[in-house]
XYZ file of C-alpha atoms in Angstrom:
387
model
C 0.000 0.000 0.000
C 3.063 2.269 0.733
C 4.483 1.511 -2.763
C 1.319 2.252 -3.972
C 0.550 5.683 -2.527
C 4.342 6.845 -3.510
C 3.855 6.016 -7.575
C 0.317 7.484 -7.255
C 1.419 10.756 -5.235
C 2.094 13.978 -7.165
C 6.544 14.061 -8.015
C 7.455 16.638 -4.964
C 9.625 19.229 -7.775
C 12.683 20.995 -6.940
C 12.941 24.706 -8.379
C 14.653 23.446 -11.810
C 14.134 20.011 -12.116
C 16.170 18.019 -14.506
C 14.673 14.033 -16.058
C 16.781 11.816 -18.260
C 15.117 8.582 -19.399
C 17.895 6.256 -20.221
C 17.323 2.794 -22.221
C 19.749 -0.016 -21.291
C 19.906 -2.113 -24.318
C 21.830 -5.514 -24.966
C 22.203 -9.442 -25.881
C 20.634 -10.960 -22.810
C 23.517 -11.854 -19.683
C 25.149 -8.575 -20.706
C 24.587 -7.306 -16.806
C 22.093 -4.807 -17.821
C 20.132 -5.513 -14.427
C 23.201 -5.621 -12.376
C 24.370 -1.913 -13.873
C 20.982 -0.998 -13.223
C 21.246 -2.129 -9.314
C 24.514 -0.444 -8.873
C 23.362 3.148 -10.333
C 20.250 2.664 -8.072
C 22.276 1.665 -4.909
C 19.682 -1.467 -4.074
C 18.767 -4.819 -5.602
C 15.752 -4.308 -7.389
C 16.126 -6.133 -10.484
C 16.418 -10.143 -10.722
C 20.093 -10.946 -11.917
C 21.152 -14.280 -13.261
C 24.038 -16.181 -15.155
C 21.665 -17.313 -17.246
C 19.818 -15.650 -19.801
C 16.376 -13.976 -19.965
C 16.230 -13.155 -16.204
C 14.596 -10.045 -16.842
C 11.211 -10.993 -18.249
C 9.592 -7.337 -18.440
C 10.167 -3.607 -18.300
C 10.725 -2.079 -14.780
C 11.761 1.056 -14.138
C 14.447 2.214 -11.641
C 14.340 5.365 -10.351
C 17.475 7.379 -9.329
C 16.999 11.040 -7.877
C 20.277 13.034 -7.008
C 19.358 17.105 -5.705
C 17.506 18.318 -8.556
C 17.990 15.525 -11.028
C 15.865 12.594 -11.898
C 17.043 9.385 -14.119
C 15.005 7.026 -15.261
C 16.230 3.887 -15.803
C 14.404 1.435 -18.296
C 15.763 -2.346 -17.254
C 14.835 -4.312 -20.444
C 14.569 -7.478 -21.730
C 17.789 -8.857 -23.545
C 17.591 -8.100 -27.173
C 16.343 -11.767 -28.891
C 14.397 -12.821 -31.617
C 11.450 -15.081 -32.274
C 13.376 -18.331 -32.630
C 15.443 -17.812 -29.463
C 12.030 -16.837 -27.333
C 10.288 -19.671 -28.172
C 12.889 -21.967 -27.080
C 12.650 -20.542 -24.319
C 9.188 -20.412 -23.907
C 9.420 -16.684 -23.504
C 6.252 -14.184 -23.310
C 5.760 -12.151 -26.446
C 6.193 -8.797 -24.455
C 10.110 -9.594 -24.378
C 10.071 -9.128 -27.753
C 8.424 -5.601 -28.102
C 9.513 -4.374 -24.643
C 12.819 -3.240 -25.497
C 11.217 -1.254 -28.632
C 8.898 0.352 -26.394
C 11.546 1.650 -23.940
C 13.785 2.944 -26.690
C 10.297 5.031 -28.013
C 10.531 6.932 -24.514
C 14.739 7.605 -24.346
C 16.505 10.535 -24.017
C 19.712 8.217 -23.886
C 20.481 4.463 -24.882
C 23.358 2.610 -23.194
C 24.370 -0.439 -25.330
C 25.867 -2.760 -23.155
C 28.699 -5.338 -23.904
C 30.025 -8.402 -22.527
C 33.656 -8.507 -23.156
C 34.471 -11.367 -21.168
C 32.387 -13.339 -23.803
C 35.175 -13.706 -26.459
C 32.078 -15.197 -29.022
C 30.279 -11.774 -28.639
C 32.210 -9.750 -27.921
C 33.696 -7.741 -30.928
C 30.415 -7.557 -32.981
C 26.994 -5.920 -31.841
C 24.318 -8.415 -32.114
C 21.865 -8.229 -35.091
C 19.201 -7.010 -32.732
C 21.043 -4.405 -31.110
C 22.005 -2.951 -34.285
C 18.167 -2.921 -35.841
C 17.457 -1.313 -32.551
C 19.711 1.239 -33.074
C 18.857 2.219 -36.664
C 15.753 2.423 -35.923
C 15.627 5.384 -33.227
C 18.725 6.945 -35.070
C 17.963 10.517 -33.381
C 18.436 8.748 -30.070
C 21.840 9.351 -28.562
C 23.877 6.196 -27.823
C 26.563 5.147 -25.404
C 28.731 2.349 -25.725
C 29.276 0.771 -22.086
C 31.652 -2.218 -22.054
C 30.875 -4.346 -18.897
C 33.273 -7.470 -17.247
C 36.811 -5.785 -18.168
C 37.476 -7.244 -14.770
C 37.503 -10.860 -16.237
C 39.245 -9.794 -19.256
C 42.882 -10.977 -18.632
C 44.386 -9.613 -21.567
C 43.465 -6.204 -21.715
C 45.433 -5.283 -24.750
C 42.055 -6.329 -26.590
C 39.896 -3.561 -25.278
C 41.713 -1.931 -28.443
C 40.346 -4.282 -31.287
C 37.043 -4.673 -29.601
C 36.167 -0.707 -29.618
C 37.768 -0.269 -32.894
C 34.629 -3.057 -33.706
C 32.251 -2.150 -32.265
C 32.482 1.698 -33.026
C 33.952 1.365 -36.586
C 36.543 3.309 -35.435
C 34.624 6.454 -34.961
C 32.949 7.956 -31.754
C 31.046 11.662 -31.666
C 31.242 11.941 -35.237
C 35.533 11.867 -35.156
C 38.162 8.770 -35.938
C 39.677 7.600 -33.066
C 43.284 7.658 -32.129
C 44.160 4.713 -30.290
C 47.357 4.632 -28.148
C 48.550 1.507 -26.620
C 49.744 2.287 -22.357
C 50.138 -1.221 -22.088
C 52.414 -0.112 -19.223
C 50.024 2.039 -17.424
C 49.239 1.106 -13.482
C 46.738 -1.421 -14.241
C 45.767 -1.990 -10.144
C 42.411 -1.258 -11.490
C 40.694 -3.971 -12.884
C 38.362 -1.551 -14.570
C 40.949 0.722 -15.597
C 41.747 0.247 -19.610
C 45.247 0.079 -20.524
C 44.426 2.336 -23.454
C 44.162 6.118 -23.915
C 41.155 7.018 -26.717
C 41.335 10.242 -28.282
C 39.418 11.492 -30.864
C 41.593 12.545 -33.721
C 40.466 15.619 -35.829
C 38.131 14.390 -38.657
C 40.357 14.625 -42.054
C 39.867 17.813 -43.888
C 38.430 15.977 -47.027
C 35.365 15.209 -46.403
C 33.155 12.973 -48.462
C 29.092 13.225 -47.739
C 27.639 10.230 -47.758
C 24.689 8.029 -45.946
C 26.565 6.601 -42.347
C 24.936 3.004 -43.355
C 27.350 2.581 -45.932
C 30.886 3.732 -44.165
C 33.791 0.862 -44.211
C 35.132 -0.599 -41.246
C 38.113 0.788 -40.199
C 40.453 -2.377 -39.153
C 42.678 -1.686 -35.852
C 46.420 -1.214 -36.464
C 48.571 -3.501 -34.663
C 50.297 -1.426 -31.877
C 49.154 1.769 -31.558
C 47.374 4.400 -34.201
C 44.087 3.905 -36.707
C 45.248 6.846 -38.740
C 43.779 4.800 -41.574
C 41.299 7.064 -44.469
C 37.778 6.714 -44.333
C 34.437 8.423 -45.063
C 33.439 9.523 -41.835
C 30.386 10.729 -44.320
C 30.574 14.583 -43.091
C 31.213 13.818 -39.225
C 32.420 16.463 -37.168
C 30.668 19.695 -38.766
C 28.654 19.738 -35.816
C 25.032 18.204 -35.500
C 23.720 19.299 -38.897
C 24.669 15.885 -40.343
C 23.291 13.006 -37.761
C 23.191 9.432 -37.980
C 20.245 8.269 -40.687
C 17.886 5.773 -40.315
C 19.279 2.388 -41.742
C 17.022 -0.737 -43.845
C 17.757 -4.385 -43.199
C 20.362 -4.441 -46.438
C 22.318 -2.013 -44.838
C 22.850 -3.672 -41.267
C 23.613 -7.458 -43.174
C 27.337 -6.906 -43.406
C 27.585 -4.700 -40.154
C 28.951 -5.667 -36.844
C 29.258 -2.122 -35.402
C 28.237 1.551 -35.156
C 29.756 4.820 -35.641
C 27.546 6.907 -34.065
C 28.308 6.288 -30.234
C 29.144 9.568 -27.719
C 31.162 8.180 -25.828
C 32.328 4.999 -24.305
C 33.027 3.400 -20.740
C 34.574 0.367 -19.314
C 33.634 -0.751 -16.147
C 32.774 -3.647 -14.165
C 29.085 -3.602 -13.395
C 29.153 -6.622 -10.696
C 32.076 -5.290 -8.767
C 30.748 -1.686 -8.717
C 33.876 0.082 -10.493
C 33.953 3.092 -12.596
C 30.123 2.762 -11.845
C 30.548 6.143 -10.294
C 31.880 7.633 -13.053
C 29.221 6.436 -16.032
C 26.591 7.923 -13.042
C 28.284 11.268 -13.008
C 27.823 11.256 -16.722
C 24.255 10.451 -17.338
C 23.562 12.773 -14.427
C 25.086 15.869 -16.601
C 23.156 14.665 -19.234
C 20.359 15.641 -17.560
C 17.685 18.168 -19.510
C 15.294 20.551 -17.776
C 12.045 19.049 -17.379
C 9.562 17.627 -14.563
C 10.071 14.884 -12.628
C 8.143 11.657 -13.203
C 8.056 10.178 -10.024
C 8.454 11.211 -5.818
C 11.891 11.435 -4.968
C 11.109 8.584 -2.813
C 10.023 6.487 -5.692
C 13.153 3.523 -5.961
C 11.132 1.300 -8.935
C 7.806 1.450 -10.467
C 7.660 -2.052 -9.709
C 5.105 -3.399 -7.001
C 6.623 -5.204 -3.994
C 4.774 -8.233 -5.276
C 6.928 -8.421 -8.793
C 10.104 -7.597 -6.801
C 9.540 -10.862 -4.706
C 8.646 -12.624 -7.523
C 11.847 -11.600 -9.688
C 14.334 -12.493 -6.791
C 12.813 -15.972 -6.113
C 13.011 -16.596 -9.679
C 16.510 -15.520 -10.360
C 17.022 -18.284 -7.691
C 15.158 -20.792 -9.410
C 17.817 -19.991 -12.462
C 20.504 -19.707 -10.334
C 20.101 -23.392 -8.795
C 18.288 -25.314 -11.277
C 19.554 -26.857 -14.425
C 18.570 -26.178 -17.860
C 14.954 -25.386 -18.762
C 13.663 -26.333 -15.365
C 13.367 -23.012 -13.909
C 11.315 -21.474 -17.737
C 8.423 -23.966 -16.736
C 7.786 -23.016 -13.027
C 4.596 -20.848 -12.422
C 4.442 -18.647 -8.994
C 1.847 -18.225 -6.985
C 1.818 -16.479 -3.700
C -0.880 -17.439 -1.333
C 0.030 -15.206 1.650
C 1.516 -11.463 2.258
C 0.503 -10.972 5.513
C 2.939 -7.903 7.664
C 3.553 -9.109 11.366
C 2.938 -6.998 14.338
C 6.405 -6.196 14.180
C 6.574 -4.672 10.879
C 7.828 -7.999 9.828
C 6.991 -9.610 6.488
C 5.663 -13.114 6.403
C 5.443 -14.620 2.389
C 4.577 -17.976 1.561
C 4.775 -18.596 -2.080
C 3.802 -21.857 -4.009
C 5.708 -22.940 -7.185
C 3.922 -25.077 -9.617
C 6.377 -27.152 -11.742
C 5.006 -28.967 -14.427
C 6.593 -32.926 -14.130
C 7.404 -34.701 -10.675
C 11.350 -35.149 -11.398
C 10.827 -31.199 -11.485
C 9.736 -31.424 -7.898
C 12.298 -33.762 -7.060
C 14.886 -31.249 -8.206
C 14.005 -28.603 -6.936
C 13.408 -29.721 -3.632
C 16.343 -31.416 -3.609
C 17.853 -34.158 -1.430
C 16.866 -33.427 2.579
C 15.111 -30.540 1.013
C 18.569 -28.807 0.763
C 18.104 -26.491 -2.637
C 14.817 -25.142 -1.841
C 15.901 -24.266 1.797
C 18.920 -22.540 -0.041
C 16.514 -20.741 -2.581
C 14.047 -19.542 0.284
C 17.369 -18.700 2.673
C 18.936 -16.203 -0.065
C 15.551 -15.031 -1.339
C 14.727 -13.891 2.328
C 17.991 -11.913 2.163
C 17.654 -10.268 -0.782
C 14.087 -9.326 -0.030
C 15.514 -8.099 3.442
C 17.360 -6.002 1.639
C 15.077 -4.519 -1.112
C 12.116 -3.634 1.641
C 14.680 -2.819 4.184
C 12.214 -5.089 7.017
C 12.766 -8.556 8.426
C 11.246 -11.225 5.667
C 9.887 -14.581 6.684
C 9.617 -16.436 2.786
C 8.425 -20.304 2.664
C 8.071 -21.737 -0.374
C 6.267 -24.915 -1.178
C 6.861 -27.051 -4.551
C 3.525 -28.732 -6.140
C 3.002 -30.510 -9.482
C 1.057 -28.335 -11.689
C -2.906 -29.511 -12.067
């Protein structure tokens, strides 16, 4: 009821307010909901190794003195054939479309520890992109912590940027002997090198990829296609044809490296989308953490649980239903949820032998749901075959 009254109560508005609405886009297990728990301070998104954890759009809500950012947690970017292996609802395929209709700002975020992925932006992603062309983008590369040789943050933004950021070529140093104590910290120094004074126009879609030198500089010539004479000439919208033979784009701000899980350089990406900020109302109470309802928090963390502990599709087939949400005399909050799997081996595993990996799931559910509501949490969970 709390939750309720805050998202129904009028935003409280400083003198000059200040919104950004920022999209966090992605291949699913990029750490989009773990970036979005460490810019809001608090778990309030469902993270999981495995994919399609996040099952709908939430909203986080960060307020900072006169500033308000909106954070749109998405869906991984998939398509039709992946979601239906995965038995996925249909709104996970229009839900990150919807949130890029409503942002002032689109992160695209990267796995880098994922050597398959990692040096091309997925199909999806890049449809995404050239679709809401007017829609400024920033390329955030997440888990440089687990990269061990970080000499390949070079070839991976030269990728995934086709060698161009803010409309200028970039000049790529190698500091390979920089103090890497960091784990964050890239061993590289990006510049952006002056655009080159012949200038060819021509449509963004169809620029070449600029292929890293070894060692350092990328002085190589290309059509930046009229980059760099300020915003008159912005990225265009791209068709299908053009995207086929494209693994990156050249139309990102700016770009950060950081390690999402660990919290580092978190700060600084924060700092940034803060100054981003544009005059405007506030959408929500300063007090406002998520849109979401108590209810779909505690259904989100048990369920990253169920992923987190149960092998392969076991966890895509279980159906939640909470039968009590009672608050204790003591402000204390007593949840017993029932979770309908569909075959009795499904039982069997997730009950596990002496009922060991549900009494895990329920022990680290209650903790994470102490922390979210900030009360004592008493969760039992039962385990019935469905119908």
């Amino acid at each position: 009821e709390e939750q309720k009254r805050r998202l129904e109560n009028r935003p409280d508005q400083p003198q000059n307010p200040k919104v950004l609405r920022i999209a966090i886009i992605g291949a699913p297990n990029a750490g989009k909901s773990t970036l979005s728990n460490q810019l809001l301070g608090r778990k309030v998104f469902p993270v999981s190794k495995k994919v399609h954890t996040t099952r709908c759009k939430a909203q986080g809500v960060v307020t900072h003195e006169d500033t308000q950012l909106i954070i749109l947690d998405t869906p991984g970017l998939t398509n039709p054939l992946k979601a239906k292996r995965h038995n996925l609802e249909e709104a996970m395929l229009t839900d990150p479309w919807d949130s890029m209709k409503h942002a002032d700002l689109v992160l695209v975020l990267v796995d880098v520890s994922d050597h398959w992925t990692r040096n091309s932006l997925s199909k999806e992603v890049l449809k995404c992109l050239s679709q809401f062309p007017h829609i400024p983008s920033v390329l955030v590369l997440n888990k440089v912590d687990i990269l061990k040789k970080k000499y390949l943050l070079l070839e991976i933004v030269v990728d995934l940027t086709e060698g161009i950021v803010n409309g200028k070529k970039l000049e790529v140093k190698s500091a390979l002997k920089q103090d890497s104590s960091s784990s964050a910290k890239s061993p590289l120094q990006i510049t952006q090198a002056p655009p080159p004074e012949s200038k060819v126009p021509g449509s963004p879609c169809g620029q070449e990829k600029n292929q890293a030198q070894e060692g350092s500089g990328m002085d190589k010539s290309s059509d930046v296609g009229g980059a760099g004479t300020g915003e008159a000439r912005g990225p265009r919208h791209c068709g299908p044809e053009d995207l086929k033979d494209r693994s990156g784009w050249p139309h990102f701000q700016e770009i950060f490296m950081l390690a999402a899980l660990r919290g580092e350089e978190v700060d600084t990406l924060k700092r940034y989308l803060l100054m981003q900020a544009k005059p405007g109302p506030w959408e929500f109470h300063s007090d406002v953490l998520t849109n979401q309802s108590p209810q779909e928090i505690c259904d989100n963390i048990i369920r990253e649980k169920l992923l987190e502990y149960l092998p392969l599709e076991v966890p895509y087939g279980v159906t939640q239903v909470t039968e009590i949400w009672e608050e204790g005399k003591c402000g204390e909050l007593l949840i017993v949820q029932s979770l309908l799997v569909p075959r009795e081996s499904h039982k069997r595993m997730l009950i596990g032998r002496g009922g060991k990996v549900i009494s895990r799931i329920a022990q680290e559910a209650g903790q994470d749901l102490m922390n979210a509501f900030l009360c004592d949490v008493r969760l039992k969970l039962k385990v019935e075959v469905k119908g």
